[in-house]
CSV table of C-alpha atoms and ligand atoms in Angstrom, one decimal:
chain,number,residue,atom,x,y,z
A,1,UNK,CA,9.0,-13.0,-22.6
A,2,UNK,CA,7.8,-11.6,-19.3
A,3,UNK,CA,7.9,-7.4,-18.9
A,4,UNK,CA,11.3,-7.9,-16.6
A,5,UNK,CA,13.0,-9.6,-19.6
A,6,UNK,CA,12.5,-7.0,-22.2
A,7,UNK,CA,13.7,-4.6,-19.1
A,8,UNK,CA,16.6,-6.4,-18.5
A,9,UNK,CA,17.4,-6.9,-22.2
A,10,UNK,CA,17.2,-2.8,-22.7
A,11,UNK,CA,19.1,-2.2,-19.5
A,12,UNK,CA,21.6,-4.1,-21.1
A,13,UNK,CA,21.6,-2.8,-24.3
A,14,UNK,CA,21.9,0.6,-22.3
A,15,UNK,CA,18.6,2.1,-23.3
A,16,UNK,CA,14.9,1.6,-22.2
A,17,UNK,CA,13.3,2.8,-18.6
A,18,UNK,CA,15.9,1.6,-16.7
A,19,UNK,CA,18.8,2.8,-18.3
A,20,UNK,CA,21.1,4.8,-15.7
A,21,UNK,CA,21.0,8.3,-16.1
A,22,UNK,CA,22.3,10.0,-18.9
A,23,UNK,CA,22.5,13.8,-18.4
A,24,UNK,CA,22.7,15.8,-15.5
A,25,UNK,CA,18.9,16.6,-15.9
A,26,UNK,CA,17.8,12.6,-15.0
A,27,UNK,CA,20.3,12.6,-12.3
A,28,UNK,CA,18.7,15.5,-10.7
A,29,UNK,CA,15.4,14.3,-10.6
A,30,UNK,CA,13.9,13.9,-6.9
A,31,UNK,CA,11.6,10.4,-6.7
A,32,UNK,CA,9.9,8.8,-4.2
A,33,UNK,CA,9.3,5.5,-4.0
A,34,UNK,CA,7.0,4.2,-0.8
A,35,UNK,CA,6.0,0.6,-0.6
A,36,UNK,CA,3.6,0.0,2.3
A,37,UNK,CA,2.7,-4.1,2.8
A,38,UNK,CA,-0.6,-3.5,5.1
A,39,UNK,CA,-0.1,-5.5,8.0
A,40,UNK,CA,3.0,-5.9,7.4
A,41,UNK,CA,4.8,-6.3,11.1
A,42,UNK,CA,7.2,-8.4,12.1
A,43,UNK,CA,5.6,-11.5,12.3
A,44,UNK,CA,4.1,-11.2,9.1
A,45,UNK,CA,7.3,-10.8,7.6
A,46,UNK,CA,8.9,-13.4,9.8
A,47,UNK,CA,6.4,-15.8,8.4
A,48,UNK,CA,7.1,-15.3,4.5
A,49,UNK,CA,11.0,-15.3,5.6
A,50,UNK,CA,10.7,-19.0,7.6
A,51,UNK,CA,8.6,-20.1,5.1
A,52,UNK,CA,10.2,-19.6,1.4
A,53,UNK,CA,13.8,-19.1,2.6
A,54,UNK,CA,14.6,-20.4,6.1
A,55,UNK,CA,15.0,-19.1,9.6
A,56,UNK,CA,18.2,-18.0,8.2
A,57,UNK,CA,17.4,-16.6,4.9
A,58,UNK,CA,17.2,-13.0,3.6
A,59,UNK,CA,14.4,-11.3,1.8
A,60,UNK,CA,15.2,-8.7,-0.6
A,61,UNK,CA,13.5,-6.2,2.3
A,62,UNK,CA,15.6,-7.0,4.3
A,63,UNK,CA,18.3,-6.3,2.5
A,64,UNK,CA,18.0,-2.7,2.3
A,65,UNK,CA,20.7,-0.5,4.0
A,66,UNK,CA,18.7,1.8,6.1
A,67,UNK,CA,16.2,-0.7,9.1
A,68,UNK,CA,14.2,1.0,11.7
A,69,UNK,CA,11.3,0.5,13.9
A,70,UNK,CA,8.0,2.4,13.2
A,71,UNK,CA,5.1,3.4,15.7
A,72,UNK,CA,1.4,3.5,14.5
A,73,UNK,CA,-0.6,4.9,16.8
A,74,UNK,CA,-4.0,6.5,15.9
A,75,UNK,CA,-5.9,9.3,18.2
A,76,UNK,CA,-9.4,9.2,19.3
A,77,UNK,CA,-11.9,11.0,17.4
A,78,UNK,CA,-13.8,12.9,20.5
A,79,UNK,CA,-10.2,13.9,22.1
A,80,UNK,CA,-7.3,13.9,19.5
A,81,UNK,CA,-5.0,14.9,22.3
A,82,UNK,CA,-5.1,10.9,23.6
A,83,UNK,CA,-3.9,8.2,21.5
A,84,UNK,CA,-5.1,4.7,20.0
A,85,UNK,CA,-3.1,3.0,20.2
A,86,UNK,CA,-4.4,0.5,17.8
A,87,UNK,CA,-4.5,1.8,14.3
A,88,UNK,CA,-6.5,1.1,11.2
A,89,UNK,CA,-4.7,1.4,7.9
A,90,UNK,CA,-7.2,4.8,7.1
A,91,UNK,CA,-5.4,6.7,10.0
A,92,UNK,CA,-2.2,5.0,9.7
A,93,UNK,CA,-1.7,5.9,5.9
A,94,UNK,CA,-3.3,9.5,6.8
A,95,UNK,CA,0.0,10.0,9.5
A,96,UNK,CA,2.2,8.9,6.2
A,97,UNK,CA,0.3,10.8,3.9
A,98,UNK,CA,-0.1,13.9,6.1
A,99,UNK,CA,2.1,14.1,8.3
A,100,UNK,CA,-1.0,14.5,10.8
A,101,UNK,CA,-2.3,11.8,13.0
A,102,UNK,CA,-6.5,11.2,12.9
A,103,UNK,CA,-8.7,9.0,14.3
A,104,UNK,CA,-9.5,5.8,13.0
A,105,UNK,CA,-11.6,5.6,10.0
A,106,UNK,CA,-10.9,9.1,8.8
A,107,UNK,CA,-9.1,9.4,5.4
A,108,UNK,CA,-7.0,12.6,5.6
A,109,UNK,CA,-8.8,14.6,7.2
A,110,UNK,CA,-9.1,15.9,10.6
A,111,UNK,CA,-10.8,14.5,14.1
A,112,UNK,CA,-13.5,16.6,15.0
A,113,UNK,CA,-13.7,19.0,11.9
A,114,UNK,CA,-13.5,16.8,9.0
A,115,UNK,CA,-10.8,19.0,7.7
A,116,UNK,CA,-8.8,18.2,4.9
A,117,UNK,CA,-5.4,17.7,5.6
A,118,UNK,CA,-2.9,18.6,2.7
A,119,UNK,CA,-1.2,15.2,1.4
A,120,UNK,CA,2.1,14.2,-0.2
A,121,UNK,CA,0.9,13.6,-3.4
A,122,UNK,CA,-1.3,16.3,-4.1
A,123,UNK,CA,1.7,18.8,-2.9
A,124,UNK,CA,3.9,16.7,-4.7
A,125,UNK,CA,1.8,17.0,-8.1
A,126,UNK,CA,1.5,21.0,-7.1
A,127,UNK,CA,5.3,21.3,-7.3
A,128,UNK,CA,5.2,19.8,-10.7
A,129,UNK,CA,6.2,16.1,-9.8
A,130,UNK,CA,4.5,13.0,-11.7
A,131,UNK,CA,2.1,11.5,-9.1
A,132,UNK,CA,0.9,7.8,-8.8
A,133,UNK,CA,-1.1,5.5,-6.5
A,134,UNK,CA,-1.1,1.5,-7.4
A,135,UNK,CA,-2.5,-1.5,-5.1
A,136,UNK,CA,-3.6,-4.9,-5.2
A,137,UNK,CA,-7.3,-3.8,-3.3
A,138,UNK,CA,-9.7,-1.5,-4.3
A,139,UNK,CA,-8.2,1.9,-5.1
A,140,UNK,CA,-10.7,3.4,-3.0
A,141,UNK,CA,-9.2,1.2,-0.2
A,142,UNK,CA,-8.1,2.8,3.1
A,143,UNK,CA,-4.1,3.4,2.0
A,144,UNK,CA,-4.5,4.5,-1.6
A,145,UNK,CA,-7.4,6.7,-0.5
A,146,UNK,CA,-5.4,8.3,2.0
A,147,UNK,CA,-3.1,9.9,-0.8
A,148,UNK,CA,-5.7,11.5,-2.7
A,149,UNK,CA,-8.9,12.0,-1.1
A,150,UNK,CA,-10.5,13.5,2.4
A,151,UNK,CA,-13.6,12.3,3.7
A,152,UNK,CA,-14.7,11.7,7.2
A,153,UNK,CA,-15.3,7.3,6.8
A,154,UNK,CA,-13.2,5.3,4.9
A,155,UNK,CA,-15.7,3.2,3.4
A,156,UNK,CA,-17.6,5.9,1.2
A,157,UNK,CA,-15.7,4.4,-1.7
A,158,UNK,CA,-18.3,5.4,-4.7
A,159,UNK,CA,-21.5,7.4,-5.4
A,160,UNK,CA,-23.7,4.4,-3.8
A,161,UNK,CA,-22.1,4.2,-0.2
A,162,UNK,CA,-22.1,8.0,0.6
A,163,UNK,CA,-25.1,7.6,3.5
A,164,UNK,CA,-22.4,7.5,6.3
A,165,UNK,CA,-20.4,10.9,5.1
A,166,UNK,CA,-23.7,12.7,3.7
A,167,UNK,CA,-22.2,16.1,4.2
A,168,UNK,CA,-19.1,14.8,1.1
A,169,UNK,CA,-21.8,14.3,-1.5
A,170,UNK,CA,-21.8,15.8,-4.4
A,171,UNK,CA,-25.8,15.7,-3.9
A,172,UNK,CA,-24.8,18.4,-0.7
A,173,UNK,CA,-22.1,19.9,-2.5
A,174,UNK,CA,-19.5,18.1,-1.2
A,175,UNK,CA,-16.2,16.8,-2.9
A,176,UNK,CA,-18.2,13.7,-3.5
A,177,UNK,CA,-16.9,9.7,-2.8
A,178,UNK,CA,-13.7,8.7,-2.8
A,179,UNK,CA,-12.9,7.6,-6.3
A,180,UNK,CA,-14.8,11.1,-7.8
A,181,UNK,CA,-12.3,13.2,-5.3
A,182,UNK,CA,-9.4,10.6,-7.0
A,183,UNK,CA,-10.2,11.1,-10.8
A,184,UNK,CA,-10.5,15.1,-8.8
A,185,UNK,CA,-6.7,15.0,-7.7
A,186,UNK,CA,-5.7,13.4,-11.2
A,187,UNK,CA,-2.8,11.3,-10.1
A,188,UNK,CA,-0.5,10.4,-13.2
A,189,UNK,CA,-0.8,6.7,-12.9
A,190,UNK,CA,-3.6,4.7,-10.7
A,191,UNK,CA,-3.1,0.9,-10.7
A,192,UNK,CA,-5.7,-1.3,-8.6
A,193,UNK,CA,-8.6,-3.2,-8.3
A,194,UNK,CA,-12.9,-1.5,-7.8
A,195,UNK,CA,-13.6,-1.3,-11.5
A,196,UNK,CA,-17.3,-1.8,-9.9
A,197,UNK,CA,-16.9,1.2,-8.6
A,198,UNK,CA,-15.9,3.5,-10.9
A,199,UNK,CA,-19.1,2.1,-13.1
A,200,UNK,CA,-21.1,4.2,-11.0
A,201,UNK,CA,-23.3,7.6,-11.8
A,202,UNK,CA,-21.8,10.8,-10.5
A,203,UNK,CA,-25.6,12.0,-9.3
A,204,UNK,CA,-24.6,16.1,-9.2
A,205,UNK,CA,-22.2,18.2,-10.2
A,206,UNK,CA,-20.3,18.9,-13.4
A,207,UNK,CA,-20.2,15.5,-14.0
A,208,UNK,CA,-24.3,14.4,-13.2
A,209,UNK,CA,-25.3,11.3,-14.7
A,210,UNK,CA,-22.0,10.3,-16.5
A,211,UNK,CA,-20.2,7.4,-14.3
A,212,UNK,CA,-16.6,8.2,-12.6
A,213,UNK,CA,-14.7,5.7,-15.3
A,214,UNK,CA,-16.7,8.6,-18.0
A,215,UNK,CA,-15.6,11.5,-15.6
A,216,UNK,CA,-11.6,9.8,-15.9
A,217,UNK,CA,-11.8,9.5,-19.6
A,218,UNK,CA,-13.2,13.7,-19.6
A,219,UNK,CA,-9.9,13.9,-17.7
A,220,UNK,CA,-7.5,12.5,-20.3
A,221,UNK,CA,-7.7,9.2,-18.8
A,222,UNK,CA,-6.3,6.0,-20.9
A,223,UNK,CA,-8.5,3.2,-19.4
A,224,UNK,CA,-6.5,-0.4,-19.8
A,225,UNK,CA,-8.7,-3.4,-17.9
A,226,UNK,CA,-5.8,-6.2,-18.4
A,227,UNK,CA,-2.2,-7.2,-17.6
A,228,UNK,CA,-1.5,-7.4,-20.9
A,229,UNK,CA,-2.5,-3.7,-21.9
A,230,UNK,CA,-0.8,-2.4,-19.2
A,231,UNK,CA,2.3,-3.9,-20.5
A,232,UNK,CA,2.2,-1.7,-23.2
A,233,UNK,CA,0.3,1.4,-22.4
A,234,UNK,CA,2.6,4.4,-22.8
A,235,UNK,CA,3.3,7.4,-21.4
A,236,UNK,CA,1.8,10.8,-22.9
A,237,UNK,CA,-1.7,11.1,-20.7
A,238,UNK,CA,-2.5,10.0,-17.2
A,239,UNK,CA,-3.7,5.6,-16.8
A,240,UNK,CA,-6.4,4.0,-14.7
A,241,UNK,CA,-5.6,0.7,-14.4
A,242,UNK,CA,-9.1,-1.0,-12.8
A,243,UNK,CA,-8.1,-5.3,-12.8
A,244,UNK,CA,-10.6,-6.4,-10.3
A,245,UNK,CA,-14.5,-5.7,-9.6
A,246,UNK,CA,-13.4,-5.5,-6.2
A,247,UNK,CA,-10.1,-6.4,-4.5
A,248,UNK,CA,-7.4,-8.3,-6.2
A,249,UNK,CA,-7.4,-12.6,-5.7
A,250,UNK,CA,-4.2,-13.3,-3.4
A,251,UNK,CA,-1.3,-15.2,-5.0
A,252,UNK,CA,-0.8,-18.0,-3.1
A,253,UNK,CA,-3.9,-20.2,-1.1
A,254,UNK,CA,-4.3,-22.6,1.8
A,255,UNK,CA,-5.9,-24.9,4.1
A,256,UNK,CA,-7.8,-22.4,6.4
A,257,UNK,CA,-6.6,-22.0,10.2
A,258,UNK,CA,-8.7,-24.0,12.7
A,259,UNK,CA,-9.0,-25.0,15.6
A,260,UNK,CA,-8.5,-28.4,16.1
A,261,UNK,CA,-5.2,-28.1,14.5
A,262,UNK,CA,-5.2,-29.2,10.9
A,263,UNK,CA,-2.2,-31.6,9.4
A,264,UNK,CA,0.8,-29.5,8.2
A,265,UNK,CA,0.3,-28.3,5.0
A,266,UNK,CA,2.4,-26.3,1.8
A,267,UNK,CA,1.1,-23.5,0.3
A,268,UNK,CA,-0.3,-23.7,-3.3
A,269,UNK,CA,-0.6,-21.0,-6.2
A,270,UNK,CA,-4.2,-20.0,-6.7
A,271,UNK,CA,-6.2,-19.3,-9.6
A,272,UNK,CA,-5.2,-15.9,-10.9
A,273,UNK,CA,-7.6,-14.3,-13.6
A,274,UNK,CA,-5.8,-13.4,-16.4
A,275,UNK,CA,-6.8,-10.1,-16.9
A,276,UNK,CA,-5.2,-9.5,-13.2
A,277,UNK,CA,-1.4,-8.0,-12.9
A,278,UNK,CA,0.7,-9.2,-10.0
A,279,UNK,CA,1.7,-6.1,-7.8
A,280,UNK,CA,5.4,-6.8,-9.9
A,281,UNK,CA,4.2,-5.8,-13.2
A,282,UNK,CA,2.0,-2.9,-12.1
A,283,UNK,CA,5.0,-1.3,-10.2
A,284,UNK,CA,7.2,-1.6,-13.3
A,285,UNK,CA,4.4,0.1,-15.6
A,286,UNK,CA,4.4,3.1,-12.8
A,287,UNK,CA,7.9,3.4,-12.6
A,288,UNK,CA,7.6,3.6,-16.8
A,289,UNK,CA,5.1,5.4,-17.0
A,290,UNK,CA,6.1,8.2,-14.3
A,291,UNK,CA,10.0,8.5,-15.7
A,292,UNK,CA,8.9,9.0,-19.1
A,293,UNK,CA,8.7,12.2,-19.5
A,294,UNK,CA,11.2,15.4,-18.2
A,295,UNK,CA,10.3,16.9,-14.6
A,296,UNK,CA,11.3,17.5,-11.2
A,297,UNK,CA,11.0,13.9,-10.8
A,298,UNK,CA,7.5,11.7,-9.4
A,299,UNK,CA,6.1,10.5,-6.3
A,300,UNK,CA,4.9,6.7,-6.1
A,301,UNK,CA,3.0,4.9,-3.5
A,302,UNK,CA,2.6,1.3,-4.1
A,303,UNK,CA,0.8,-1.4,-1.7
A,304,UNK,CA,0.5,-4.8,-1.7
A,305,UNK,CA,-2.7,-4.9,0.7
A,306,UNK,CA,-3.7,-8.6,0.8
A,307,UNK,CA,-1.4,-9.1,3.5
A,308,UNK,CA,-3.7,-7.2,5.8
A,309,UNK,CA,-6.6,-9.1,4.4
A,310,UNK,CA,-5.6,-12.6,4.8
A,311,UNK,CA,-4.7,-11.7,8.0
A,312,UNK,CA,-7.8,-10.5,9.0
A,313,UNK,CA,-8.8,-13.4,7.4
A,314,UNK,CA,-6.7,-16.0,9.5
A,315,UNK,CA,-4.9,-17.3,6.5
A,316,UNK,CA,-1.5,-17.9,6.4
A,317,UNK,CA,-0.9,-18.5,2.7
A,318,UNK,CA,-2.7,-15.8,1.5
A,319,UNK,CA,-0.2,-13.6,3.9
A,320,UNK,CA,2.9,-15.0,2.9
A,321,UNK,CA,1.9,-15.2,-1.0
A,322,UNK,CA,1.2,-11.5,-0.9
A,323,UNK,CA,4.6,-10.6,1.3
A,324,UNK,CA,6.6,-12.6,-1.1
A,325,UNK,CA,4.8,-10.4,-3.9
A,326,UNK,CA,5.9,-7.4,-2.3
A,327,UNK,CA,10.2,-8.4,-1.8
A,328,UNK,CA,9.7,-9.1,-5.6
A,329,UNK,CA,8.3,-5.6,-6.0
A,330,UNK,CA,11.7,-4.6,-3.5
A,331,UNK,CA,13.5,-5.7,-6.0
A,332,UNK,CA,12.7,-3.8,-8.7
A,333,UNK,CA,12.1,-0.9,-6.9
A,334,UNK,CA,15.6,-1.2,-5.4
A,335,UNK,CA,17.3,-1.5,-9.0
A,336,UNK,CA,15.5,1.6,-10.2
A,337,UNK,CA,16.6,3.7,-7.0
A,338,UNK,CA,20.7,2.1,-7.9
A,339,UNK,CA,20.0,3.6,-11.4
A,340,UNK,CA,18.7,6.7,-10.7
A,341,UNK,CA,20.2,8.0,-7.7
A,342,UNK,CA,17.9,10.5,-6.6
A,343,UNK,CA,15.3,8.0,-5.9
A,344,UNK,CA,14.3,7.5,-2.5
A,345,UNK,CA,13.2,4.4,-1.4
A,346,UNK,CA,11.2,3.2,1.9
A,347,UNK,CA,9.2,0.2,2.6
A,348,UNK,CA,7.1,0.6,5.5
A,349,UNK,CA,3.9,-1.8,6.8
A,350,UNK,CA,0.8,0.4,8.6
A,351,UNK,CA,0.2,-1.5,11.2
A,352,UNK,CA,1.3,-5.2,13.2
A,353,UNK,CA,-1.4,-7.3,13.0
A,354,UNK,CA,-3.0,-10.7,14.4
A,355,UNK,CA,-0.4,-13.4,13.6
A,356,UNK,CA,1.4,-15.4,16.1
A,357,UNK,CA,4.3,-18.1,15.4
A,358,UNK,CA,3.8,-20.1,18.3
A,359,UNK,CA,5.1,-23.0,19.9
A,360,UNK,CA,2.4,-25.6,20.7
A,361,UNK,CA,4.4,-28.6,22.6
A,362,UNK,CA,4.0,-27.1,25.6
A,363,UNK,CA,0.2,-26.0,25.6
A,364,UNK,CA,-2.5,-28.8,25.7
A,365,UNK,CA,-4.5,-26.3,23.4
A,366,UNK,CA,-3.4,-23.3,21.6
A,367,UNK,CA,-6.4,-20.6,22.3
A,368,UNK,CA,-8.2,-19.5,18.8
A,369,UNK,CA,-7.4,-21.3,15.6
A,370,UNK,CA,-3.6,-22.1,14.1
A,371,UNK,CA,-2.2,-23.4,10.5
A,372,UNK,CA,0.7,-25.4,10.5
A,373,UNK,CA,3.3,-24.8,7.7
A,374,UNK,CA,6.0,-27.2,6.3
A,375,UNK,CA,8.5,-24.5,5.4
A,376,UNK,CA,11.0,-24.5,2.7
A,377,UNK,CA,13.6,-26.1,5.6
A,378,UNK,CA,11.5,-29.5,6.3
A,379,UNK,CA,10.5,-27.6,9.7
A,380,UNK,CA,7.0,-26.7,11.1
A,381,UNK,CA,5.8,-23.7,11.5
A,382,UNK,CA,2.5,-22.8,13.6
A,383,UNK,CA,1.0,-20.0,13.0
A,384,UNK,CA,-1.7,-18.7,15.5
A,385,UNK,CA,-4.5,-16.1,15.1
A,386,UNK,CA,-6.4,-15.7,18.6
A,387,UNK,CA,-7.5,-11.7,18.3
A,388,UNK,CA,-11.1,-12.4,17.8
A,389,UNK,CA,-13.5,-15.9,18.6
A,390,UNK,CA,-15.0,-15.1,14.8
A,391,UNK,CA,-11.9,-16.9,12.7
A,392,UNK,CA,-12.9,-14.8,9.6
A,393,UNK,CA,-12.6,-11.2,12.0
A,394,UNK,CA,-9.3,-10.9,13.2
A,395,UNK,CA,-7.9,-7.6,15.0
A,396,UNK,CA,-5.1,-5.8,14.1
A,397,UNK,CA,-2.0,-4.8,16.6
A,398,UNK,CA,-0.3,-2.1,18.7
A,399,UNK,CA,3.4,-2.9,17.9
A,400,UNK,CA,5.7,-0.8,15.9
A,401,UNK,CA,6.1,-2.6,12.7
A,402,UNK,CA,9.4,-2.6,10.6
A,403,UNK,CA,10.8,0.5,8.3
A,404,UNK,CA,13.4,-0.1,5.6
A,405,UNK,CA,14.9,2.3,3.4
A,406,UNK,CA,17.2,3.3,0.5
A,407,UNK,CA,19.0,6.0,-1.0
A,408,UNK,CA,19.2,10.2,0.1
A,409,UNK,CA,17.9,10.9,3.3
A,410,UNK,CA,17.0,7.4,3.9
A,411,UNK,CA,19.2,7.9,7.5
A,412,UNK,CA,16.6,9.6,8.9
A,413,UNK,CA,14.5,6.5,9.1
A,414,UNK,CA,17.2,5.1,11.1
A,415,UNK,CA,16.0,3.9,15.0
A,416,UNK,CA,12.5,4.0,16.2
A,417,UNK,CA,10.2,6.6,14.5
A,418,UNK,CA,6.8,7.1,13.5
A,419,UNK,CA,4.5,7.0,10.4
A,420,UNK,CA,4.6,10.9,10.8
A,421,UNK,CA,8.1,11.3,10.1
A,422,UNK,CA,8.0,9.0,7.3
A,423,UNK,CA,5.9,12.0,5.4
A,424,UNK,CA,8.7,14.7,6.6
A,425,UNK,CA,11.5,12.6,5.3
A,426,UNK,CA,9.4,12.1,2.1
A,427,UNK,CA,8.1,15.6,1.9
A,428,UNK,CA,12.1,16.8,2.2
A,429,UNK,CA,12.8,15.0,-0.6
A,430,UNK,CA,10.7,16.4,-2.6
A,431,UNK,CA,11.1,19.8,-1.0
A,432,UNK,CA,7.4,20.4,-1.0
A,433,UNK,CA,5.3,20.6,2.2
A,434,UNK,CA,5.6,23.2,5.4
A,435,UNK,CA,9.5,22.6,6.9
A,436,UNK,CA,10.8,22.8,10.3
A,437,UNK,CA,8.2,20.3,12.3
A,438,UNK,CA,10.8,18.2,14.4
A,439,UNK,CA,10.3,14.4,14.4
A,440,UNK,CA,9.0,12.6,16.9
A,441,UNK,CA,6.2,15.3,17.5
A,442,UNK,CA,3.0,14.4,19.8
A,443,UNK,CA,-0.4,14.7,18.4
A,444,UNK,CA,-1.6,17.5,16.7
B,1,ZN,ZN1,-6.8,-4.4,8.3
């Protein structure tokens, strides 16, 4: 009996997590829910859509009541005044985060300075709201990072990779890597994949010579390694959820892109260790574990990141697996926002990014490498990737990507805005956060 079941079962029964509100005090509670699919544009949704339902078919995504465009542009680092206007997903989930736009590669913090900049959560947790961060990479990853750490280079991830931001080490006094400043903030719930890590010694500092999983457990951490302890882990202290060394293994597989063109092929479900979670089950342990207990209510951020990998990564399957991953995760989000009604919910990718569905009659070769897919209809689909000669390299893109949203003050989201506003509207919610910056605003 899967985790959904027994849900369903106590919705039914009128009790469990899911159980619509009872007393004024649940109705009043503020939540917000964001989902961001990285790289998730329109083509990459486009692709899961042709493929699993038809040309025709709807995803759960895009279902939602509330659609509108959203830019991503970054700024450079030596002049923050001009834009980027290609994003990575450091300085894309810093303008969601923050409210600010930074350079590329920075992770909250600010061009030039290397100021922190206050984010969502950790005002959020300040006001007294439950906080938490799950996603299917390494929870020192660019997007989960962005939410609860500042440090000038995304990739400082542990206590071993802190030569490029030597002035954040704890061995300089700094804040230290980005899973010490995480275990730092103390989010209620953190749900991912770099177990590897958080094996590592803390060098200096309160902590010196105990690794960051030691420095969680100091912290009132509950530790669970497996799907099958976070199914039952309950509420009561905060839970690290570590599944992977590294980043999680992508749900679905392929024939990789080429160039020539390869023979049409079906995707095929890969080899998931057991010990790993889908994105699914980890969203309904957050969404337990955050509504537990009484409050003001909890912010979530939940991503399904191998849709930005594969990408980069030229493979088609892995993309679609991992979009298809996130509609599930719509859904359940969705039915928790109809069933508490305070619960705002926005799904959101960080950047377009390299695929192409092209048609290939007409051109005697298609430039870089392509996959074709047999899609759920009996139709072919080609996808083409031709943003870098390296296959395994491709580049992200400039183009607004998609915004969907549910539940109070999801209007706002309405139209073409930017990741920037997408922090107001959340930060409103939640009442925390400075007021009175209008949307749409230029850099900082
Ligand atoms: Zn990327």
């Amino acid at each position: 009996v899967t985790v959904l079941a027994v849900w369903a079962l106590a919705v039914a029964a009128g009790c469990g997590p899911l159980r619509p509100p009872a007393t004024d005090a649940t109705a009043a509670k503020r939540n917000v829910i964001l989902l961001v699919g990285d790289g998730l544009g329109a083509t990459a949704l486009t692709m899961a859509r042709n493929y699993h339902l038809g040309a025709a078919g709807r995803l759960e995504i895009d279902r939602l009541p509330v659609t509108g465009s959203c830019t991503t542009w970054a700024v450079e680092e030596d002049d923050p005044t001009r834009p980027d206007y290609v994003t990575d997903s450091s300085s894309s989930a810093t303008a969601m985060a923050t409210g600010r736009k930074t350079s590329n590669r920075r992770v909250s913090t600010e061009p030039g300075t290397d100021a922190p900049l206050a984010t969502i959560l950790e005002q959020a947790r300040r006001a007294g709201y439950r906080t938490g961060l799950v996603s299917t990479a390494h929870l020192a990853d660019a997007t989960p990072a962005a939410f609860a750490a500042h440090v000038n280079y995304r990739w400082c991830f542990d206590p071993a990779m802190m030569a490029a931001c030597p002035t954040f080490a704890k061995m300089s006094g700094g804040p230290g890597s980005i899973v010490e400043q995480m275990i730092d903030v103390r989010p209620d719930v953190l749900l991912g994949g770099g177990a590897a890590s958080f094996a590592q010694r803390i060098p200096a500092g309160t902590h010196a010579g105990h690794t960051v999983l030691d420095a969680a457990a100091e912290a009132g951490y509950r530790v669970v390694t497996t799907a099958a302890e976070l199914a039952v882990v309950e509420a009561g202290s905060p839970v690290l959820g570590l599944f992977a060394a590294d980043n999680f293994t992508p749900a679905w597989e392929g024939e990789a892109a080429s160039f020539p063109p390869g023979r049409p092929q079906r995707c095929r479900a890969a080899q998931i260790p057991e010990a790993q979670p889908g994105l699914v089950p980890m969203l309904e342990a957050a969404l337990r574990l955050l509504d537990a207990e009484a409050g003001p209510g909890f912010f979530l951020m939940a991503e399904a990141a191998m849709i930005d990998k594969q990408a980069h990564a030229a493979d088609a399957c892995g993309q679609i697996g991992e979009t298809i991953e996130l509609d599930r995760a719509v859904a359940v989000a969705r039915r928790f926002a109809e069933l508490h009604p305070g619960t705002l919910l926005i799904v959101v990718g960080d950047h377009d990014h390299a695929p192409v569905i092209v048609d290939t009659r007409y051109a005697v070769v298609a430039p870089g490498v392509t996959t074709t897919l047999e899609t759920v209809e009996g139709a072919s689909m080609t996808i083409g990737y031709a943003t870098s000669t390296f296959t395994y390299k491709q580049q992200h893109s400039g183009a607004p990507v998609p915004v969907f949203s549910l539940g109070p003050d999801a209007e706002a989201l309405d139209g073409l805005v930017d990741h920037t506003d997408i922090y107001r509207v959340m930060a409103r919610r939640l009442g925390v956060g400075p007021a009175g910056r209008a949307a749409g605003d230029g850099p900082p």
